[in-house]
Amino acid sequence: MPHTTDKRIRKELGRLLYLPQTVPLHVEGTRITLDSTDRGQLAFQALLFECLMSTRNSPHSLEQPGKAAMASINSYLNSICLRPDRLEIHTNTACRVASRLLPFHHDDHGVCGIPGLRPTKVNRRRVRLVHEPTGAHLDLIDSDRWHDSRLMHELMRRETSWHQDDGRSPLWQQRTLTEEEAAHRESWVYTPTTPLRSALLMRSMPLWCRFDLTPVWVAGHATRLDRLTWASNSETEHSHVVDLLTRSEARIPGARYHQRTPHSGVLEAGAARALLIST
């Protein structure tokens, strides 16, 4: 992200993306960057973006049937920011978010949650996870800092207790990727749209909070572009989303927007193209 590290830009990024002023941003040289350059980290963040950009009525394929476990996570989030070696998500309840992201085998559906995601450490405020297939790292940081890490461990045990219903062994306790999880490897394969999906994740907070949207990502195919859609009748609101992504201090590097109608157009960044549609 082409930003010098002056206070004005830091303050504006904080305002746009809900970034706490106390949280240091990732700096390369003298410039703040919002986006990772690591292919594994990008691939994981692109998958995470797809999982979060869903609803009960338009669930992700890895969602639990009839529930909104991942689709409702955005209501618990306070900020999303990049650190040099990981993604940090600040949340009201780190353990609950972790329980909804960790892989779970549903008898009638198969794997739910993110295949290959594993917890590596829990302390007084943080749940640290790694995505084994990509090597990506995610830290969920709780808004509360407990006096004793044992309290956080107990919260984690309670929030993930449903993973062990009927005496089952949670997938995330396996040391290696299971065959069930490996069957979903296409979901984290690096593609031309991976950097765009990851970039959209890093700029998701204002979509949910400032614009009060419930966007859904719909993967395309050979004859149809990927789509990010949301319910809205406001032409101004659509232009605000476009401004955020292409013109603001938080813009996606090199992103361009080609309007088709007042409520739709093509977002282009590098080799990736996606339709933005407000219905």
mmCIF file of C-alpha atoms in Angstrom:
data_model
loop_
_atom_site.group_PDB
_atom_site.id
_atom_site.type_symbol
_atom_site.label_atom_id
_atom_site.label_comp_id
_atom_site.label_asym_id
_atom_site.label_seq_id
_atom_site.Cartn_x
_atom_site.Cartn_y
_atom_site.Cartn_z
ATOM 1 C CA MET A 1 0.000 0.000 0.000
ATOM 2 C CA PRO A 2 1.725 3.237 -1.106
ATOM 3 C CA HIS A 3 1.515 5.275 2.086
ATOM 4 C CA THR A 4 4.244 7.151 3.907
ATOM 5 C CA THR A 5 4.125 6.631 7.636
ATOM 6 C CA ASP A 6 3.007 10.126 8.619
ATOM 7 C CA LYS A 7 0.476 10.686 11.361
ATOM 8 C CA ARG A 8 -2.243 12.001 9.065
ATOM 9 C CA ILE A 9 -2.327 8.844 6.956
ATOM 10 C CA ARG A 10 -2.131 6.614 10.025
ATOM 11 C CA LYS A 11 -5.074 8.455 11.547
ATOM 12 C CA GLU A 12 -7.103 8.277 8.330
ATOM 13 C CA LEU A 13 -6.466 4.544 7.936
ATOM 14 C CA GLY A 14 -7.561 4.071 11.521
ATOM 15 C CA ARG A 15 -10.769 5.979 10.870
ATOM 16 C CA LEU A 16 -11.586 4.173 7.644
ATOM 17 C CA LEU A 17 -10.776 0.647 8.809
ATOM 18 C CA TYR A 18 -11.519 0.857 12.553
ATOM 19 C CA LEU A 19 -7.863 0.272 13.409
ATOM 20 C CA PRO A 20 -6.938 1.111 17.022
ATOM 21 C CA GLN A 21 -4.308 3.833 17.187
ATOM 22 C CA THR A 22 -2.416 1.690 19.698
ATOM 23 C CA VAL A 23 -2.007 -1.172 17.218
ATOM 24 C CA PRO A 24 1.160 -0.813 15.107
ATOM 25 C CA LEU A 25 0.589 -1.332 11.391
ATOM 26 C CA HIS A 26 2.865 -3.296 9.104
ATOM 27 C CA VAL A 27 5.484 -1.036 7.537
ATOM 28 C CA GLU A 28 7.725 -1.890 4.607
ATOM 29 C CA GLY A 29 10.505 0.660 4.312
ATOM 30 C CA THR A 30 8.754 3.921 5.143
ATOM 31 C CA ARG A 31 5.323 2.897 3.890
ATOM 32 C CA ILE A 32 2.352 1.329 5.627
ATOM 33 C CA THR A 33 1.054 -1.756 3.868
ATOM 34 C CA LEU A 34 -2.355 -3.292 4.446
ATOM 35 C CA ASP A 35 -1.691 -6.368 2.324
ATOM 36 C CA SER A 36 0.549 -9.384 2.713
ATOM 37 C CA THR A 37 2.941 -10.491 -0.011
ATOM 38 C CA ASP A 38 3.227 -14.063 1.269
ATOM 39 C CA ARG A 39 1.377 -16.464 -1.049
ATOM 40 C CA GLY A 40 0.341 -18.799 1.758
ATOM 41 C CA GLN A 41 -0.959 -15.978 3.919
ATOM 42 C CA LEU A 42 -2.827 -14.525 0.955
ATOM 43 C CA ALA A 43 -4.410 -17.891 0.107
ATOM 44 C CA PHE A 44 -5.662 -18.360 3.675
ATOM 45 C CA GLN A 45 -6.967 -14.791 3.935
ATOM 46 C CA ALA A 46 -8.798 -15.193 0.623
ATOM 47 C CA LEU A 47 -10.536 -18.304 1.957
ATOM 48 C CA LEU A 48 -11.342 -16.576 5.249
ATOM 49 C CA PHE A 49 -12.856 -13.681 3.297
ATOM 50 C CA GLU A 50 -15.168 -16.047 1.405
ATOM 51 C CA CYS A 51 -16.280 -17.738 4.632
ATOM 52 C CA LEU A 52 -17.096 -14.438 6.347
ATOM 53 C CA MET A 53 -18.782 -12.895 3.300
ATOM 54 C CA SER A 54 -21.812 -15.156 3.548
ATOM 55 C CA THR A 55 -25.232 -15.272 5.169
ATOM 56 C CA ARG A 56 -27.654 -17.880 6.451
ATOM 57 C CA ASN A 57 -29.564 -17.578 3.167
ATOM 58 C CA SER A 58 -26.371 -17.631 1.081
ATOM 59 C CA PRO A 59 -24.074 -19.919 3.058
ATOM 60 C CA HIS A 60 -20.506 -20.815 2.188
ATOM 61 C CA SER A 61 -19.980 -24.445 1.224
ATOM 62 C CA LEU A 62 -18.014 -24.945 4.475
ATOM 63 C CA GLU A 63 -20.803 -23.503 6.642
ATOM 64 C CA GLN A 64 -22.717 -25.731 9.049
ATOM 65 C CA PRO A 65 -26.057 -26.689 7.488
ATOM 66 C CA GLY A 66 -28.955 -24.594 8.751
ATOM 67 C CA LYS A 67 -26.717 -22.330 10.848
ATOM 68 C CA ALA A 68 -24.754 -19.119 10.477
ATOM 69 C CA ALA A 69 -21.662 -20.053 12.462
ATOM 70 C CA MET A 70 -19.185 -18.323 10.147
ATOM 71 C CA ALA A 71 -21.696 -15.965 8.546
ATOM 72 C CA SER A 72 -22.323 -14.254 11.902
ATOM 73 C CA ILE A 73 -18.676 -13.864 12.940
ATOM 74 C CA ASN A 74 -18.500 -10.303 11.600
ATOM 75 C CA SER A 75 -20.791 -9.156 14.440
ATOM 76 C CA TYR A 76 -18.028 -10.032 16.929
ATOM 77 C CA LEU A 77 -15.183 -8.256 15.110
ATOM 78 C CA ASN A 78 -13.602 -4.935 16.031
ATOM 79 C CA SER A 79 -10.721 -4.647 13.563
ATOM 80 C CA ILE A 80 -8.619 -6.603 11.079
ATOM 81 C CA CYS A 81 -4.963 -5.728 10.587
ATOM 82 C CA LEU A 82 -1.769 -7.143 9.125
ATOM 83 C CA ARG A 83 1.349 -7.767 11.156
ATOM 84 C CA PRO A 84 4.693 -8.778 9.619
ATOM 85 C CA ASP A 85 4.130 -12.502 10.156
ATOM 86 C CA ARG A 86 0.388 -12.919 10.754
ATOM 87 C CA LEU A 87 -3.129 -11.611 10.468
ATOM 88 C CA GLU A 88 -4.588 -10.103 13.634
ATOM 89 C CA ILE A 89 -8.312 -9.928 14.259
ATOM 90 C CA HIS A 90 -9.464 -7.994 17.316
ATOM 91 C CA THR A 91 -12.758 -9.333 18.594
ATOM 92 C CA ASN A 92 -15.200 -9.223 21.493
ATOM 93 C CA THR A 93 -14.867 -12.964 22.016
ATOM 94 C CA ALA A 94 -11.779 -14.664 20.596
ATOM 95 C CA CYS A 95 -12.694 -18.154 21.802
ATOM 96 C CA ARG A 96 -16.151 -18.088 20.236
ATOM 97 C CA VAL A 97 -14.774 -16.910 16.904
ATOM 98 C CA ALA A 98 -12.136 -19.650 17.063
ATOM 99 C CA SER A 99 -14.771 -22.308 17.737
ATOM 100 C CA ARG A 100 -16.676 -21.283 14.600
ATOM 101 C CA LEU A 101 -13.594 -21.222 12.381
ATOM 102 C CA LEU A 102 -11.998 -24.466 13.535
ATOM 103 C CA PRO A 103 -12.849 -27.519 11.390
ATOM 104 C CA PHE A 104 -15.683 -29.771 12.505
ATOM 105 C CA HIS A 105 -17.068 -32.943 10.964
ATOM 106 C CA HIS A 106 -20.827 -32.778 10.509
ATOM 107 C CA ASP A 107 -22.367 -36.219 10.018
ATOM 108 C CA ASP A 108 -24.729 -35.065 7.258
ATOM 109 C CA HIS A 109 -22.527 -32.447 5.610
ATOM 110 C CA GLY A 110 -18.876 -33.363 6.040
ATOM 111 C CA VAL A 111 -16.246 -30.802 7.019
ATOM 112 C CA CYS A 112 -17.458 -27.410 8.275
ATOM 113 C CA GLY A 113 -15.228 -24.535 9.299
ATOM 114 C CA ILE A 114 -11.791 -24.018 7.761
ATOM 115 C CA PRO A 115 -10.022 -27.287 6.930
ATOM 116 C CA GLY A 116 -6.475 -27.455 8.241
ATOM 117 C CA LEU A 117 -6.879 -24.691 10.841
ATOM 118 C CA ARG A 118 -5.185 -25.581 14.131
ATOM 119 C CA PRO A 119 -4.830 -23.746 17.486
ATOM 120 C CA THR A 120 -1.229 -23.457 18.622
ATOM 121 C CA LYS A 121 -1.427 -21.295 21.737
ATOM 122 C CA VAL A 122 -3.955 -19.718 24.093
ATOM 123 C CA ASN A 123 -2.908 -17.058 26.593
ATOM 124 C CA ARG A 124 -4.643 -14.395 28.679
ATOM 125 C CA ARG A 125 -5.951 -12.509 25.650
ATOM 126 C CA ARG A 126 -4.981 -14.286 22.466
ATOM 127 C CA VAL A 127 -5.914 -17.419 20.549
ATOM 128 C CA ARG A 128 -3.151 -18.203 18.100
ATOM 129 C CA LEU A 129 -3.902 -20.405 15.093
ATOM 130 C CA VAL A 130 -2.042 -21.730 12.080
ATOM 131 C CA HIS A 131 -3.462 -22.946 8.789
ATOM 132 C CA GLU A 132 -1.349 -26.019 8.159
ATOM 133 C CA PRO A 133 -1.781 -26.316 4.368
ATOM 134 C CA THR A 134 -0.695 -22.729 3.637
ATOM 135 C CA GLY A 135 1.469 -21.995 6.673
ATOM 136 C CA ALA A 136 -0.584 -18.866 7.351
ATOM 137 C CA HIS A 137 -0.948 -17.474 10.868
ATOM 138 C CA LEU A 138 -3.995 -15.916 12.525
ATOM 139 C CA ASP A 139 -4.207 -14.347 15.968
ATOM 140 C CA LEU A 140 -7.618 -13.710 17.508
ATOM 141 C CA ILE A 141 -7.190 -11.006 20.148
ATOM 142 C CA ASP A 142 -9.849 -10.674 22.817
ATOM 143 C CA SER A 143 -11.092 -7.280 23.968
ATOM 144 C CA ASP A 144 -10.645 -8.509 27.564
ATOM 145 C CA ARG A 145 -7.275 -9.354 29.068
ATOM 146 C CA TRP A 146 -7.780 -12.037 31.709
ATOM 147 C CA HIS A 147 -5.603 -12.028 34.839
ATOM 148 C CA ASP A 148 -4.855 -15.720 34.435
ATOM 149 C CA SER A 149 -4.389 -17.662 31.207
ATOM 150 C CA ARG A 150 -6.288 -20.539 32.818
ATOM 151 C CA LEU A 151 -9.491 -18.495 32.488
ATOM 152 C CA MET A 152 -8.911 -18.111 28.762
ATOM 153 C CA HIS A 153 -8.235 -21.837 28.451
ATOM 154 C CA GLU A 154 -11.510 -22.531 30.253
ATOM 155 C CA LEU A 155 -13.381 -20.190 27.912
ATOM 156 C CA MET A 156 -11.832 -21.966 24.955
ATOM 157 C CA ARG A 157 -12.860 -25.335 26.372
ATOM 158 C CA ARG A 158 -16.455 -24.171 26.840
ATOM 159 C CA GLU A 159 -16.769 -22.549 23.437
ATOM 160 C CA THR A 160 -15.432 -25.616 21.630
ATOM 161 C CA SER A 161 -17.275 -28.218 23.719
ATOM 162 C CA TRP A 162 -19.758 -28.867 20.895
ATOM 163 C CA HIS A 163 -16.872 -30.096 18.753
ATOM 164 C CA GLN A 164 -16.708 -33.087 21.102
ATOM 165 C CA ASP A 165 -20.391 -34.003 21.212
ATOM 166 C CA ASP A 166 -21.030 -37.764 21.339
ATOM 167 C CA GLY A 167 -17.439 -38.330 22.397
ATOM 168 C CA ARG A 168 -15.991 -37.414 19.021
ATOM 169 C CA SER A 169 -12.390 -36.271 18.580
ATOM 170 C CA PRO A 170 -12.174 -32.760 17.091
ATOM 171 C CA LEU A 171 -10.526 -32.495 13.689
ATOM 172 C CA TRP A 172 -8.354 -29.646 14.965
ATOM 173 C CA GLN A 173 -6.723 -31.930 17.517
ATOM 174 C CA GLN A 174 -5.215 -33.979 14.695
ATOM 175 C CA ARG A 175 -1.542 -33.198 14.187
ATOM 176 C CA THR A 176 -1.704 -33.566 10.421
ATOM 177 C CA LEU A 177 -4.275 -32.742 7.770
ATOM 178 C CA THR A 178 -6.969 -35.415 7.629
ATOM 179 C CA GLU A 179 -8.208 -36.943 4.372
ATOM 180 C CA GLU A 180 -11.579 -35.244 4.922
ATOM 181 C CA GLU A 181 -9.905 -31.858 5.129
ATOM 182 C CA ALA A 182 -7.518 -32.515 2.254
ATOM 183 C CA ALA A 183 -10.519 -33.136 -0.001
ATOM 184 C CA HIS A 184 -11.153 -29.361 0.206
ATOM 185 C CA ARG A 185 -7.685 -28.305 -0.940
ATOM 186 C CA GLU A 186 -9.119 -26.368 -3.896
ATOM 187 C CA SER A 187 -10.572 -23.877 -1.411
ATOM 188 C CA TRP A 188 -7.103 -22.584 -0.521
ATOM 189 C CA VAL A 189 -5.355 -22.959 -3.893
ATOM 190 C CA TYR A 190 -3.689 -19.727 -5.024
ATOM 191 C CA THR A 191 -5.549 -18.287 -8.023
ATOM 192 C CA PRO A 192 -5.478 -14.958 -9.917
ATOM 193 C CA THR A 193 -8.265 -13.672 -7.627
ATOM 194 C CA THR A 194 -6.487 -14.625 -4.391
ATOM 195 C CA PRO A 195 -4.815 -11.218 -3.820
ATOM 196 C CA LEU A 196 -8.088 -9.405 -4.518
ATOM 197 C CA ARG A 197 -10.102 -11.534 -2.099
ATOM 198 C CA SER A 198 -7.425 -11.071 0.565
ATOM 199 C CA ALA A 199 -7.371 -7.309 -0.061
ATOM 200 C CA LEU A 200 -11.155 -7.172 0.325
ATOM 201 C CA LEU A 201 -10.856 -8.977 3.664
ATOM 202 C CA MET A 202 -8.476 -6.296 4.920
ATOM 203 C CA ARG A 203 -11.056 -3.649 4.003
ATOM 204 C CA SER A 204 -14.162 -5.488 5.231
ATOM 205 C CA MET A 205 -14.818 -3.707 8.524
ATOM 206 C CA PRO A 206 -16.369 -0.546 7.012
ATOM 207 C CA LEU A 207 -18.609 -2.661 4.784
ATOM 208 C CA TRP A 208 -20.131 -4.309 7.844
ATOM 209 C CA CYS A 209 -19.954 -1.406 10.291
ATOM 210 C CA ARG A 210 -19.942 1.977 8.531
ATOM 211 C CA PHE A 211 -22.138 1.010 5.577
ATOM 212 C CA ASP A 212 -24.164 -1.587 7.520
ATOM 213 C CA LEU A 213 -24.036 -4.088 4.658
ATOM 214 C CA THR A 214 -24.230 -7.877 4.587
ATOM 215 C CA PRO A 215 -22.122 -8.648 1.519
ATOM 216 C CA VAL A 216 -21.988 -12.104 -0.030
ATOM 217 C CA TRP A 217 -19.137 -13.408 -2.161
ATOM 218 C CA VAL A 218 -20.249 -15.648 -5.016
ATOM 219 C CA ALA A 219 -17.478 -17.507 -6.816
ATOM 220 C CA GLY A 220 -17.638 -17.335 -10.579
ATOM 221 C CA HIS A 221 -16.788 -19.850 -13.267
ATOM 222 C CA ALA A 222 -15.515 -19.891 -16.848
ATOM 223 C CA THR A 223 -18.350 -17.723 -18.175
ATOM 224 C CA ARG A 224 -19.197 -15.633 -15.090
ATOM 225 C CA LEU A 225 -17.130 -13.265 -12.979
ATOM 226 C CA ASP A 226 -16.830 -13.578 -9.218
ATOM 227 C CA ARG A 227 -19.360 -11.345 -7.487
ATOM 228 C CA LEU A 228 -19.597 -9.349 -4.291
ATOM 229 C CA THR A 229 -23.256 -8.522 -3.769
ATOM 230 C CA TRP A 230 -25.246 -6.745 -1.082
ATOM 231 C CA ALA A 231 -28.791 -5.492 -0.574
ATOM 232 C CA SER A 232 -29.126 -1.742 -1.016
ATOM 233 C CA ASN A 233 -31.194 0.785 -2.934
ATOM 234 C CA SER A 234 -28.776 3.633 -2.422
ATOM 235 C CA GLU A 235 -26.671 4.759 -5.366
ATOM 236 C CA THR A 236 -24.643 6.920 -2.984
ATOM 237 C CA GLU A 237 -23.856 3.939 -0.784
ATOM 238 C CA HIS A 238 -22.560 1.975 -3.770
ATOM 239 C CA SER A 239 -20.274 4.855 -4.714
ATOM 240 C CA HIS A 240 -18.972 5.003 -1.135
ATOM 241 C CA VAL A 241 -17.909 1.361 -1.350
ATOM 242 C CA VAL A 242 -16.184 2.051 -4.671
ATOM 243 C CA ASP A 243 -14.459 5.114 -3.213
ATOM 244 C CA LEU A 244 -13.177 3.079 -0.264
ATOM 245 C CA LEU A 245 -11.721 0.390 -2.501
ATOM 246 C CA THR A 246 -10.288 2.559 -5.278
ATOM 247 C CA ARG A 247 -9.756 6.165 -4.119
ATOM 248 C CA SER A 248 -9.377 6.393 -0.347
ATOM 249 C CA GLU A 249 -6.183 6.095 1.706
ATOM 250 C CA ALA A 250 -7.235 2.466 2.236
ATOM 251 C CA ARG A 251 -7.605 1.761 -1.487
ATOM 252 C CA ILE A 252 -6.493 -1.517 -3.006
ATOM 253 C CA PRO A 253 -3.202 -0.843 -4.833
ATOM 254 C CA GLY A 254 -3.813 -0.479 -8.554
ATOM 255 C CA ALA A 255 -7.550 -1.115 -8.269
ATOM 256 C CA ARG A 256 -9.832 0.316 -10.951
ATOM 257 C CA TYR A 257 -13.608 0.377 -11.193
ATOM 258 C CA HIS A 258 -15.587 0.199 -14.435
ATOM 259 C CA GLN A 259 -19.190 1.235 -13.858
ATOM 260 C CA ARG A 260 -21.948 -0.616 -15.714
ATOM 261 C CA THR A 261 -25.024 0.779 -13.967
ATOM 262 C CA PRO A 262 -25.478 3.046 -10.921
ATOM 263 C CA HIS A 263 -25.584 -0.117 -8.816
ATOM 264 C CA SER A 264 -23.040 -2.371 -10.509
ATOM 265 C CA GLY A 265 -19.620 -2.456 -12.071
ATOM 266 C CA VAL A 266 -16.385 -4.379 -12.404
ATOM 267 C CA LEU A 267 -13.615 -4.037 -9.819
ATOM 268 C CA GLU A 268 -10.257 -4.828 -11.379
ATOM 269 C CA ALA A 269 -6.930 -5.299 -9.583
ATOM 270 C CA GLY A 270 -4.017 -6.917 -11.357
ATOM 271 C CA ALA A 271 -5.252 -10.045 -13.122
ATOM 272 C CA ALA A 272 -8.394 -10.244 -10.978
ATOM 273 C CA ARG A 273 -11.851 -8.977 -11.866
ATOM 274 C CA ALA A 274 -15.036 -9.102 -9.801
ATOM 275 C CA LEU A 275 -18.496 -7.645 -10.104
ATOM 276 C CA LEU A 276 -19.713 -5.347 -7.344
ATOM 277 C CA ILE A 277 -23.505 -5.406 -7.268
ATOM 278 C CA SER A 278 -25.907 -3.666 -4.901
ATOM 279 C CA THR A 279 -29.407 -4.999 -5.366
#
